[in-house]
Amino acid sequence: MTVAAALLACAVLVGWLVPARLRRVDLRRRDPWVLIVAWLLSTVGFSVATVTAVVLLLVPSHGNDFVSFLHHCRDIVHGAPPQAEAFGGAVAGGLVLALAVRLAVIVVRGARRGARRRTEHLSVLRLAARGEQGGTLWLEHDQPLAFSLSGGVVVATEGLYRHLPAESVAAVLSHERAHVRGRHHLIVAIAEAVRKALPFVPLFRDAATALRDLVELAADDAAVRVHGVAAVRSALICVSGQAPGIALAMARQAVDVRLARLDCGAPHVRPVRRALTCVLTGLTATAGPLAGAAVLLLTVGLLTC
């Protein structure tokens, strides 16, 4: 039971302390993709540690062979009576199963609801659009507006050309297409489903909002690489943030932070460096709770025996 307790303790630390640390990161000077990986795989690390702890409670040995290998200390290995371990394992297993079923139900319902709403919106938009060009539906409306829907559809209004120079219009479209290429809608949908299933865990509760902001920063960076900071900044100031709830709109999320980031000069990150940083961040986020539990067990063994 000691191994399971150590894993649960580290999972709790990740679930409650990591969000506060990630929220303090200066978004103006950090690569948003590294933070997206950190948020997503921190949730994976939390889940892996929790499920592993429950499995150890349910199996007969409870992971005690591993503890014995680390240190021959009977007081650590046998931390609780077998009856208590069996009861704790059954309760924890039932709780995890219930949460897994709840998450599955929410994901399925959310996917069906999202698909239905997307179909309804697209039907109306296609009727209202004056035409479709290059995967973009153009609406006859004076208000400058652009957003993207899951499935690769970008919607824009004629008001973009009336209120923005051509380079800024191109930056807006590049921003929205970056959402489509990066599967940002899927990232946000997964985070929202987990938030609804486990709202009492700060990591899951905060990840949805943070990821919505981060995918906008990532799309800004993609547009800046092609069209420059000035074009993206002009578009962000002029474009309206109105859009359907299921869409990702150009100017709805974290506008002040994004403008501040552009004023600082959005940092250009080389693809190789980004890939390496994302891999290291992902490994740390995923394996962190497991490594922390091993260190905790070793420390307790040294102090106790």
PDB file of C-alpha atoms in Angstrom:
ATOM      1  CA  MET A   1       0.000   0.000   0.000  1.00  0.00           C
ATOM      2  CA  THR A   2       2.978   2.300   0.536  1.00  0.00           C
ATOM      3  CA  VAL A   3       3.757   2.531  -3.178  1.00  0.00           C
ATOM      4  CA  ALA A   4       0.128   3.368  -3.927  1.00  0.00           C
ATOM      5  CA  ALA A   5       0.088   6.036  -1.219  1.00  0.00           C
ATOM      6  CA  ALA A   6       3.259   7.614  -2.623  1.00  0.00           C
ATOM      7  CA  LEU A   7       1.778   7.681  -6.136  1.00  0.00           C
ATOM      8  CA  LEU A   8      -1.455   9.228  -4.902  1.00  0.00           C
ATOM      9  CA  ALA A   9       0.463  11.845  -2.938  1.00  0.00           C
ATOM     10  CA  CYS A  10       2.481  12.830  -6.011  1.00  0.00           C
ATOM     11  CA  ALA A  11      -0.661  12.871  -8.165  1.00  0.00           C
ATOM     12  CA  VAL A  12      -2.303  15.254  -5.698  1.00  0.00           C
ATOM     13  CA  LEU A  13       0.765  17.516  -5.822  1.00  0.00           C
ATOM     14  CA  VAL A  14       0.588  17.578  -9.627  1.00  0.00           C
ATOM     15  CA  GLY A  15      -3.165  18.123  -9.704  1.00  0.00           C
ATOM     16  CA  TRP A  16      -3.122  20.993  -7.219  1.00  0.00           C
ATOM     17  CA  LEU A  17       0.302  22.661  -7.509  1.00  0.00           C
ATOM     18  CA  VAL A  18       1.236  22.391 -11.203  1.00  0.00           C
ATOM     19  CA  PRO A  19      -1.655  24.606 -12.442  1.00  0.00           C
ATOM     20  CA  ALA A  20      -0.524  27.473 -10.210  1.00  0.00           C
ATOM     21  CA  ARG A  21       3.019  27.129 -11.537  1.00  0.00           C
ATOM     22  CA  LEU A  22       1.918  27.033 -15.174  1.00  0.00           C
ATOM     23  CA  ARG A  23      -0.358  30.054 -14.719  1.00  0.00           C
ATOM     24  CA  ARG A  24       2.621  32.118 -13.528  1.00  0.00           C
ATOM     25  CA  VAL A  25       4.567  31.552 -16.757  1.00  0.00           C
ATOM     26  CA  ASP A  26       5.114  34.738 -18.734  1.00  0.00           C
ATOM     27  CA  LEU A  27       3.183  34.046 -21.936  1.00  0.00           C
ATOM     28  CA  ARG A  28       4.832  36.972 -23.687  1.00  0.00           C
ATOM     29  CA  ARG A  29       8.187  35.183 -23.889  1.00  0.00           C
ATOM     30  CA  ARG A  30       7.372  31.480 -23.940  1.00  0.00           C
ATOM     31  CA  ASP A  31       6.674  29.106 -26.801  1.00  0.00           C
ATOM     32  CA  PRO A  32       2.953  28.313 -26.550  1.00  0.00           C
ATOM     33  CA  TRP A  33       3.423  24.791 -27.925  1.00  0.00           C
ATOM     34  CA  VAL A  34       5.693  23.876 -25.021  1.00  0.00           C
ATOM     35  CA  LEU A  35       3.015  25.057 -22.599  1.00  0.00           C
ATOM     36  CA  ILE A  36       0.301  23.205 -24.516  1.00  0.00           C
ATOM     37  CA  VAL A  37       2.335  20.015 -24.133  1.00  0.00           C
ATOM     38  CA  ALA A  38       2.918  20.776 -20.445  1.00  0.00           C
ATOM     39  CA  TRP A  39      -0.805  21.199 -19.718  1.00  0.00           C
ATOM     40  CA  LEU A  40      -1.930  18.175 -21.741  1.00  0.00           C
ATOM     41  CA  LEU A  41       0.710  15.730 -20.510  1.00  0.00           C
ATOM     42  CA  SER A  42       0.448  16.917 -16.917  1.00  0.00           C
ATOM     43  CA  THR A  43      -3.128  15.679 -17.045  1.00  0.00           C
ATOM     44  CA  VAL A  44      -1.825  12.402 -18.488  1.00  0.00           C
ATOM     45  CA  GLY A  45       0.799  12.123 -15.739  1.00  0.00           C
ATOM     46  CA  PHE A  46      -1.841  12.750 -13.071  1.00  0.00           C
ATOM     47  CA  SER A  47      -4.113  10.110 -14.585  1.00  0.00           C
ATOM     48  CA  VAL A  48      -1.338   7.523 -14.979  1.00  0.00           C
ATOM     49  CA  ALA A  49      -0.171   7.954 -11.394  1.00  0.00           C
ATOM     50  CA  THR A  50      -3.708   7.722 -10.024  1.00  0.00           C
ATOM     51  CA  VAL A  51      -4.663   4.648 -12.055  1.00  0.00           C
ATOM     52  CA  THR A  52      -1.356   2.931 -11.230  1.00  0.00           C
ATOM     53  CA  ALA A  53      -1.947   3.550  -7.529  1.00  0.00           C
ATOM     54  CA  VAL A  54      -5.417   2.001  -7.740  1.00  0.00           C
ATOM     55  CA  VAL A  55      -4.080  -1.024  -9.638  1.00  0.00           C
ATOM     56  CA  LEU A  56      -1.410  -1.550  -6.966  1.00  0.00           C
ATOM     57  CA  LEU A  57      -4.119  -1.454  -4.305  1.00  0.00           C
ATOM     58  CA  LEU A  58      -6.124  -4.078  -6.158  1.00  0.00           C
ATOM     59  CA  VAL A  59      -3.335  -6.591  -6.938  1.00  0.00           C
ATOM     60  CA  PRO A  60      -2.251  -8.960  -4.147  1.00  0.00           C
ATOM     61  CA  SER A  61       1.332  -7.723  -3.724  1.00  0.00           C
ATOM     62  CA  HIS A  62       0.389  -3.970  -3.879  1.00  0.00           C
ATOM     63  CA  GLY A  63       3.826  -3.248  -5.296  1.00  0.00           C
ATOM     64  CA  ASN A  64       5.569  -4.336  -2.091  1.00  0.00           C
ATOM     65  CA  ASP A  65       8.168  -6.383  -3.980  1.00  0.00           C
ATOM     66  CA  PHE A  66       9.448  -3.136  -5.443  1.00  0.00           C
ATOM     67  CA  VAL A  67       9.681  -1.531  -2.036  1.00  0.00           C
ATOM     68  CA  SER A  68      11.472  -4.605  -0.666  1.00  0.00           C
ATOM     69  CA  PHE A  69      13.958  -4.341  -3.498  1.00  0.00           C
ATOM     70  CA  LEU A  70      14.638  -0.712  -2.647  1.00  0.00           C
ATOM     71  CA  HIS A  71      15.016  -1.364   1.070  1.00  0.00           C
ATOM     72  CA  HIS A  72      14.457  -4.337   3.377  1.00  0.00           C
ATOM     73  CA  CYS A  73      12.279  -2.562   5.853  1.00  0.00           C
ATOM     74  CA  ARG A  74       9.230  -4.388   7.121  1.00  0.00           C
ATOM     75  CA  ASP A  75       7.663  -1.273   8.597  1.00  0.00           C
ATOM     76  CA  ILE A  76       7.531   0.394   5.216  1.00  0.00           C
ATOM     77  CA  VAL A  77       6.501  -2.600   3.184  1.00  0.00           C
ATOM     78  CA  HIS A  78       3.575  -3.499   5.407  1.00  0.00           C
ATOM     79  CA  GLY A  79       2.057  -0.110   5.953  1.00  0.00           C
ATOM     80  CA  ALA A  80      -1.502  -1.304   6.617  1.00  0.00           C
ATOM     81  CA  PRO A  81      -3.408  -4.519   7.442  1.00  0.00           C
ATOM     82  CA  PRO A  82      -4.422  -6.622   4.397  1.00  0.00           C
ATOM     83  CA  GLN A  83      -8.136  -6.020   5.118  1.00  0.00           C
ATOM     84  CA  ALA A  84      -7.640  -2.277   5.067  1.00  0.00           C
ATOM     85  CA  GLU A  85      -5.657  -2.502   1.833  1.00  0.00           C
ATOM     86  CA  ALA A  86      -8.352  -4.635   0.182  1.00  0.00           C
ATOM     87  CA  PHE A  87     -11.104  -2.259   1.270  1.00  0.00           C
ATOM     88  CA  GLY A  88      -9.135   0.780   0.164  1.00  0.00           C
ATOM     89  CA  GLY A  89      -8.388  -0.824  -3.182  1.00  0.00           C
ATOM     90  CA  ALA A  90     -12.030  -1.712  -3.773  1.00  0.00           C
ATOM     91  CA  VAL A  91     -13.217   1.802  -2.914  1.00  0.00           C
ATOM     92  CA  ALA A  92     -10.529   3.465  -5.038  1.00  0.00           C
ATOM     93  CA  GLY A  93     -11.167   1.095  -7.930  1.00  0.00           C
ATOM     94  CA  GLY A  94     -14.891   1.785  -7.860  1.00  0.00           C
ATOM     95  CA  LEU A  95     -14.272   5.524  -7.738  1.00  0.00           C
ATOM     96  CA  VAL A  96     -11.866   5.456 -10.696  1.00  0.00           C
ATOM     97  CA  LEU A  97     -14.271   3.281 -12.686  1.00  0.00           C
ATOM     98  CA  ALA A  98     -17.144   5.674 -11.975  1.00  0.00           C
ATOM     99  CA  LEU A  99     -15.053   8.663 -13.042  1.00  0.00           C
ATOM    100  CA  ALA A 100     -13.931   6.841 -16.199  1.00  0.00           C
ATOM    101  CA  VAL A 101     -17.544   6.069 -17.112  1.00  0.00           C
ATOM    102  CA  ARG A 102     -18.516   9.678 -16.403  1.00  0.00           C
ATOM    103  CA  LEU A 103     -15.692  10.950 -18.631  1.00  0.00           C
ATOM    104  CA  ALA A 104     -16.653   8.560 -21.442  1.00  0.00           C
ATOM    105  CA  VAL A 105     -20.294   9.648 -21.281  1.00  0.00           C
ATOM    106  CA  ILE A 106     -19.336  13.337 -21.322  1.00  0.00           C
ATOM    107  CA  VAL A 107     -16.928  12.845 -24.241  1.00  0.00           C
ATOM    108  CA  VAL A 108     -19.505  10.966 -26.325  1.00  0.00           C
ATOM    109  CA  ARG A 109     -22.296  13.420 -25.547  1.00  0.00           C
ATOM    110  CA  GLY A 110     -20.013  16.379 -26.194  1.00  0.00           C
ATOM    111  CA  ALA A 111     -18.835  14.954 -29.515  1.00  0.00           C
ATOM    112  CA  ARG A 112     -22.410  14.345 -30.664  1.00  0.00           C
ATOM    113  CA  ARG A 113     -23.583  17.751 -29.496  1.00  0.00           C
ATOM    114  CA  GLY A 114     -20.596  19.459 -31.121  1.00  0.00           C
ATOM    115  CA  ALA A 115     -21.121  17.637 -34.413  1.00  0.00           C
ATOM    116  CA  ARG A 116     -24.810  18.543 -34.418  1.00  0.00           C
ATOM    117  CA  ARG A 117     -24.139  22.205 -33.657  1.00  0.00           C
ATOM    118  CA  ARG A 118     -21.384  22.341 -36.257  1.00  0.00           C
ATOM    119  CA  THR A 119     -23.710  20.884 -38.899  1.00  0.00           C
ATOM    120  CA  GLU A 120     -26.433  23.387 -37.994  1.00  0.00           C
ATOM    121  CA  HIS A 121     -24.057  26.340 -38.107  1.00  0.00           C
ATOM    122  CA  LEU A 122     -22.526  25.222 -41.390  1.00  0.00           C
ATOM    123  CA  SER A 123     -25.951  24.815 -42.984  1.00  0.00           C
ATOM    124  CA  VAL A 124     -26.886  28.379 -42.070  1.00  0.00           C
ATOM    125  CA  LEU A 125     -23.478  29.788 -43.018  1.00  0.00           C
ATOM    126  CA  ARG A 126     -23.446  28.098 -46.411  1.00  0.00           C
ATOM    127  CA  LEU A 127     -26.878  29.539 -47.166  1.00  0.00           C
ATOM    128  CA  ALA A 128     -25.768  33.020 -46.105  1.00  0.00           C
ATOM    129  CA  ALA A 129     -22.320  32.914 -47.725  1.00  0.00           C
ATOM    130  CA  ARG A 130     -21.806  34.624 -51.057  1.00  0.00           C
ATOM    131  CA  GLY A 131     -19.328  31.908 -51.962  1.00  0.00           C
ATOM    132  CA  GLU A 132     -16.547  29.605 -50.842  1.00  0.00           C
ATOM    133  CA  GLN A 133     -12.951  30.153 -51.858  1.00  0.00           C
ATOM    134  CA  GLY A 134      -9.962  28.091 -50.765  1.00  0.00           C
ATOM    135  CA  GLY A 135     -11.859  26.480 -47.895  1.00  0.00           C
ATOM    136  CA  THR A 136     -13.103  29.856 -46.623  1.00  0.00           C
ATOM    137  CA  LEU A 137     -16.783  30.826 -46.512  1.00  0.00           C
ATOM    138  CA  TRP A 138     -17.220  34.542 -47.223  1.00  0.00           C
ATOM    139  CA  LEU A 139     -20.176  36.377 -45.688  1.00  0.00           C
ATOM    140  CA  GLU A 140     -21.524  39.711 -46.897  1.00  0.00           C
ATOM    141  CA  HIS A 141     -21.225  41.692 -43.661  1.00  0.00           C
ATOM    142  CA  ASP A 142     -19.544  44.995 -42.845  1.00  0.00           C
ATOM    143  CA  GLN A 143     -18.219  43.902 -39.457  1.00  0.00           C
ATOM    144  CA  PRO A 144     -14.673  42.487 -39.729  1.00  0.00           C
ATOM    145  CA  LEU A 145     -14.979  38.956 -38.427  1.00  0.00           C
ATOM    146  CA  ALA A 146     -13.230  35.609 -38.850  1.00  0.00           C
ATOM    147  CA  PHE A 147     -13.420  32.263 -37.094  1.00  0.00           C
ATOM    148  CA  SER A 148     -12.820  28.585 -37.752  1.00  0.00           C
ATOM    149  CA  LEU A 149     -14.856  25.479 -37.076  1.00  0.00           C
ATOM    150  CA  SER A 150     -13.690  21.933 -36.505  1.00  0.00           C
ATOM    151  CA  GLY A 151     -13.468  20.005 -39.723  1.00  0.00           C
ATOM    152  CA  GLY A 152     -11.374  22.582 -41.531  1.00  0.00           C
ATOM    153  CA  VAL A 153     -13.901  25.326 -42.288  1.00  0.00           C
ATOM    154  CA  VAL A 154     -12.855  28.985 -42.016  1.00  0.00           C
ATOM    155  CA  VAL A 155     -15.519  31.700 -42.046  1.00  0.00           C
ATOM    156  CA  ALA A 156     -14.758  35.357 -42.823  1.00  0.00           C
ATOM    157  CA  THR A 157     -16.700  38.506 -43.686  1.00  0.00           C
ATOM    158  CA  GLU A 158     -16.252  41.064 -46.441  1.00  0.00           C
ATOM    159  CA  GLY A 159     -15.773  43.608 -43.664  1.00  0.00           C
ATOM    160  CA  LEU A 160     -12.172  42.412 -43.336  1.00  0.00           C
ATOM    161  CA  TYR A 161     -11.301  43.967 -46.701  1.00  0.00           C
ATOM    162  CA  ARG A 162     -13.220  47.167 -45.855  1.00  0.00           C
ATOM    163  CA  HIS A 163     -11.440  47.789 -42.536  1.00  0.00           C
ATOM    164  CA  LEU A 164      -8.031  46.146 -42.923  1.00  0.00           C
ATOM    165  CA  PRO A 165      -5.174  46.281 -45.434  1.00  0.00           C
ATOM    166  CA  ALA A 166      -4.643  43.211 -47.600  1.00  0.00           C
ATOM    167  CA  GLU A 167      -1.664  41.962 -45.570  1.00  0.00           C
ATOM    168  CA  SER A 168      -3.671  42.028 -42.347  1.00  0.00           C
ATOM    169  CA  VAL A 169      -6.548  40.167 -44.011  1.00  0.00           C
ATOM    170  CA  ALA A 170      -4.065  37.516 -45.106  1.00  0.00           C
ATOM    171  CA  ALA A 171      -2.768  37.360 -41.511  1.00  0.00           C
ATOM    172  CA  VAL A 172      -6.302  36.783 -40.206  1.00  0.00           C
ATOM    173  CA  LEU A 173      -6.871  33.912 -42.614  1.00  0.00           C
ATOM    174  CA  SER A 174      -3.442  32.465 -41.819  1.00  0.00           C
ATOM    175  CA  HIS A 175      -4.299  32.593 -38.109  1.00  0.00           C
ATOM    176  CA  GLU A 176      -7.538  30.688 -38.616  1.00  0.00           C
ATOM    177  CA  ARG A 177      -5.940  28.101 -40.905  1.00  0.00           C
ATOM    178  CA  ALA A 178      -3.278  27.534 -38.250  1.00  0.00           C
ATOM    179  CA  HIS A 179      -6.094  26.489 -35.915  1.00  0.00           C
ATOM    180  CA  VAL A 180      -7.227  23.939 -38.467  1.00  0.00           C
ATOM    181  CA  ARG A 181      -3.730  22.570 -39.181  1.00  0.00           C
ATOM    182  CA  GLY A 182      -2.850  22.342 -35.498  1.00  0.00           C
ATOM    183  CA  ARG A 183      -6.110  20.555 -34.592  1.00  0.00           C
ATOM    184  CA  HIS A 184      -6.700  23.223 -31.965  1.00  0.00           C
ATOM    185  CA  HIS A 185     -10.428  22.536 -31.868  1.00  0.00           C
ATOM    186  CA  LEU A 186      -9.717  18.944 -30.812  1.00  0.00           C
ATOM    187  CA  ILE A 187      -7.299  20.086 -28.088  1.00  0.00           C
ATOM    188  CA  VAL A 188      -9.880  22.480 -26.660  1.00  0.00           C
ATOM    189  CA  ALA A 189     -12.687  19.916 -26.909  1.00  0.00           C
ATOM    190  CA  ILE A 190     -10.692  17.303 -24.971  1.00  0.00           C
ATOM    191  CA  ALA A 191      -9.800  19.824 -22.270  1.00  0.00           C
ATOM    192  CA  GLU A 192     -13.431  20.914 -21.939  1.00  0.00           C
ATOM    193  CA  ALA A 193     -14.618  17.309 -21.625  1.00  0.00           C
ATOM    194  CA  VAL A 194     -12.093  16.541 -18.879  1.00  0.00           C
ATOM    195  CA  ARG A 195     -12.998  19.774 -17.077  1.00  0.00           C
ATOM    196  CA  LYS A 196     -16.669  18.840 -17.028  1.00  0.00           C
ATOM    197  CA  ALA A 197     -15.885  15.302 -15.843  1.00  0.00           C
ATOM    198  CA  LEU A 198     -13.427  16.271 -13.068  1.00  0.00           C
ATOM    199  CA  PRO A 199     -14.072  19.913 -12.139  1.00  0.00           C
ATOM    200  CA  PHE A 200     -12.804  19.416  -8.579  1.00  0.00           C
ATOM    201  CA  VAL A 201      -9.199  18.856  -9.779  1.00  0.00           C
ATOM    202  CA  PRO A 202      -7.558  22.277 -10.369  1.00  0.00           C
ATOM    203  CA  LEU A 203      -5.326  20.878 -13.126  1.00  0.00           C
ATOM    204  CA  PHE A 204      -8.317  19.765 -15.191  1.00  0.00           C
ATOM    205  CA  ARG A 205     -10.437  22.770 -14.271  1.00  0.00           C
ATOM    206  CA  ASP A 206      -7.794  25.318 -15.335  1.00  0.00           C
ATOM    207  CA  ALA A 207      -6.440  23.463 -18.366  1.00  0.00           C
ATOM    208  CA  ALA A 208      -9.468  24.243 -20.545  1.00  0.00           C
ATOM    209  CA  THR A 209      -9.132  28.015 -20.181  1.00  0.00           C
ATOM    210  CA  ALA A 210      -5.349  27.960 -20.443  1.00  0.00           C
ATOM    211  CA  LEU A 211      -5.386  25.863 -23.604  1.00  0.00           C
ATOM    212  CA  ARG A 212      -7.923  28.162 -25.272  1.00  0.00           C
ATOM    213  CA  ASP A 213      -5.499  31.048 -24.705  1.00  0.00           C
ATOM    214  CA  LEU A 214      -2.440  29.051 -25.772  1.00  0.00           C
ATOM    215  CA  VAL A 215      -3.878  27.859 -29.092  1.00  0.00           C
ATOM    216  CA  GLU A 216      -4.575  31.500 -29.943  1.00  0.00           C
ATOM    217  CA  LEU A 217      -0.951  32.374 -29.179  1.00  0.00           C
ATOM    218  CA  ALA A 218       0.204  29.457 -31.312  1.00  0.00           C
ATOM    219  CA  ALA A 219      -1.981  30.604 -34.210  1.00  0.00           C
ATOM    220  CA  ASP A 220      -0.655  34.161 -33.810  1.00  0.00           C
ATOM    221  CA  ASP A 221       2.918  32.851 -34.054  1.00  0.00           C
ATOM    222  CA  ALA A 222       2.057  30.960 -37.247  1.00  0.00           C
ATOM    223  CA  ALA A 223       0.603  34.116 -38.791  1.00  0.00           C
ATOM    224  CA  VAL A 224       3.554  36.254 -37.654  1.00  0.00           C
ATOM    225  CA  ARG A 225       6.043  33.917 -39.332  1.00  0.00           C
ATOM    226  CA  VAL A 226       4.380  34.534 -42.697  1.00  0.00           C
ATOM    227  CA  HIS A 227       2.962  38.069 -42.493  1.00  0.00           C
ATOM    228  CA  GLY A 228       4.916  39.834 -39.754  1.00  0.00           C
ATOM    229  CA  VAL A 229       4.055  41.330 -36.374  1.00  0.00           C
ATOM    230  CA  ALA A 230       2.498  44.552 -37.690  1.00  0.00           C
ATOM    231  CA  ALA A 231      -0.094  42.764 -39.828  1.00  0.00           C
ATOM    232  CA  VAL A 232      -1.154  40.429 -37.013  1.00  0.00           C
ATOM    233  CA  ARG A 233      -1.298  43.256 -34.475  1.00  0.00           C
ATOM    234  CA  SER A 234      -3.468  45.385 -36.773  1.00  0.00           C
ATOM    235  CA  ALA A 235      -5.812  42.460 -37.359  1.00  0.00           C
ATOM    236  CA  LEU A 236      -6.075  41.637 -33.660  1.00  0.00           C
ATOM    237  CA  ILE A 237      -7.081  45.216 -32.845  1.00  0.00           C
ATOM    238  CA  CYS A 238      -9.659  45.617 -35.606  1.00  0.00           C
ATOM    239  CA  VAL A 239     -11.301  42.212 -35.916  1.00  0.00           C
ATOM    240  CA  SER A 240     -14.404  41.496 -33.864  1.00  0.00           C
ATOM    241  CA  GLY A 241     -14.407  38.659 -31.335  1.00  0.00           C
ATOM    242  CA  GLN A 242     -17.988  37.600 -32.039  1.00  0.00           C
ATOM    243  CA  ALA A 243     -18.380  33.982 -33.132  1.00  0.00           C
ATOM    244  CA  PRO A 244     -20.347  30.825 -32.312  1.00  0.00           C
ATOM    245  CA  GLY A 245     -19.374  29.177 -29.046  1.00  0.00           C
ATOM    246  CA  ILE A 246     -17.973  26.101 -30.802  1.00  0.00           C
ATOM    247  CA  ALA A 247     -15.664  28.225 -32.982  1.00  0.00           C
ATOM    248  CA  LEU A 248     -12.182  29.617 -32.420  1.00  0.00           C
ATOM    249  CA  ALA A 249     -12.330  33.326 -33.228  1.00  0.00           C
ATOM    250  CA  MET A 250      -9.447  35.620 -34.095  1.00  0.00           C
ATOM    251  CA  ALA A 251     -10.020  38.224 -31.380  1.00  0.00           C
ATOM    252  CA  ARG A 252     -11.987  36.605 -28.548  1.00  0.00           C
ATOM    253  CA  GLN A 253      -9.406  35.012 -26.214  1.00  0.00           C
ATOM    254  CA  ALA A 254      -6.584  36.706 -24.238  1.00  0.00           C
ATOM    255  CA  VAL A 255      -6.398  39.739 -26.534  1.00  0.00           C
ATOM    256  CA  ASP A 256      -4.412  41.872 -24.051  1.00  0.00           C
ATOM    257  CA  VAL A 257      -1.791  39.177 -23.492  1.00  0.00           C
ATOM    258  CA  ARG A 258      -1.480  38.541 -27.211  1.00  0.00           C
ATOM    259  CA  LEU A 259      -1.000  42.231 -27.966  1.00  0.00           C
ATOM    260  CA  ALA A 260       1.636  42.451 -25.235  1.00  0.00           C
ATOM    261  CA  ARG A 261       3.377  39.425 -26.726  1.00  0.00           C
ATOM    262  CA  LEU A 262       3.376  41.035 -30.164  1.00  0.00           C
ATOM    263  CA  ASP A 263       4.717  44.295 -28.705  1.00  0.00           C
ATOM    264  CA  CYS A 264       7.583  42.337 -27.146  1.00  0.00           C
ATOM    265  CA  GLY A 265       8.251  40.698 -30.494  1.00  0.00           C
ATOM    266  CA  ALA A 266       6.862  37.177 -30.702  1.00  0.00           C
ATOM    267  CA  PRO A 267       9.949  34.963 -30.271  1.00  0.00           C
ATOM    268  CA  HIS A 268      10.865  32.788 -33.220  1.00  0.00           C
ATOM    269  CA  VAL A 269      11.640  29.228 -32.163  1.00  0.00           C
ATOM    270  CA  ARG A 270      13.479  26.879 -34.490  1.00  0.00           C
ATOM    271  CA  PRO A 271      11.516  23.679 -35.254  1.00  0.00           C
ATOM    272  CA  VAL A 272      14.290  21.389 -33.945  1.00  0.00           C
ATOM    273  CA  ARG A 273      14.561  23.296 -30.682  1.00  0.00           C
ATOM    274  CA  ARG A 274      10.775  23.317 -30.296  1.00  0.00           C
ATOM    275  CA  ALA A 275      10.571  19.573 -30.890  1.00  0.00           C
ATOM    276  CA  LEU A 276      13.301  18.796 -28.357  1.00  0.00           C
ATOM    277  CA  THR A 277      11.794  21.121 -25.750  1.00  0.00           C
ATOM    278  CA  CYS A 278       8.337  19.630 -26.241  1.00  0.00           C
ATOM    279  CA  VAL A 279       9.701  16.084 -25.897  1.00  0.00           C
ATOM    280  CA  LEU A 280      11.572  16.919 -22.688  1.00  0.00           C
ATOM    281  CA  THR A 281       8.571  18.776 -21.299  1.00  0.00           C
ATOM    282  CA  GLY A 282       6.262  15.903 -22.183  1.00  0.00           C
ATOM    283  CA  LEU A 283       8.517  13.308 -20.560  1.00  0.00           C
ATOM    284  CA  THR A 284       8.835  15.394 -17.418  1.00  0.00           C
ATOM    285  CA  ALA A 285       5.097  16.022 -17.180  1.00  0.00           C
ATOM    286  CA  THR A 286       4.178  12.384 -17.803  1.00  0.00           C
ATOM    287  CA  ALA A 287       6.832  10.656 -15.722  1.00  0.00           C
ATOM    288  CA  GLY A 288       7.092  13.335 -13.040  1.00  0.00           C
ATOM    289  CA  PRO A 289       4.567  11.792 -10.603  1.00  0.00           C
ATOM    290  CA  LEU A 290       6.135   8.329 -10.990  1.00  0.00           C
ATOM    291  CA  ALA A 291       9.645   9.648 -10.442  1.00  0.00           C
ATOM    292  CA  GLY A 292       8.439  11.728  -7.498  1.00  0.00           C
ATOM    293  CA  ALA A 293       6.861   8.659  -5.913  1.00  0.00           C
ATOM    294  CA  ALA A 294      10.122   6.704  -6.271  1.00  0.00           C
ATOM    295  CA  VAL A 295      12.087   9.535  -4.633  1.00  0.00           C
ATOM    296  CA  LEU A 296       9.512   9.785  -1.846  1.00  0.00           C
ATOM    297  CA  LEU A 297       9.691   6.035  -1.143  1.00  0.00           C
ATOM    298  CA  LEU A 298      13.485   6.070  -1.107  1.00  0.00           C
ATOM    299  CA  THR A 299      13.516   9.083   1.243  1.00  0.00           C
ATOM    300  CA  VAL A 300      11.035   7.502   3.639  1.00  0.00           C
ATOM    301  CA  GLY A 301      13.057   4.272   3.568  1.00  0.00           C
ATOM    302  CA  LEU A 302      16.279   6.071   4.438  1.00  0.00           C
ATOM    303  CA  LEU A 303      14.647   8.047   7.245  1.00  0.00           C
ATOM    304  CA  THR A 304      12.716   5.134   8.726  1.00  0.00           C
ATOM    305  CA  CYS A 305      15.125   2.211   8.608  1.00  0.00           C
TER     306      CYS A 305
END
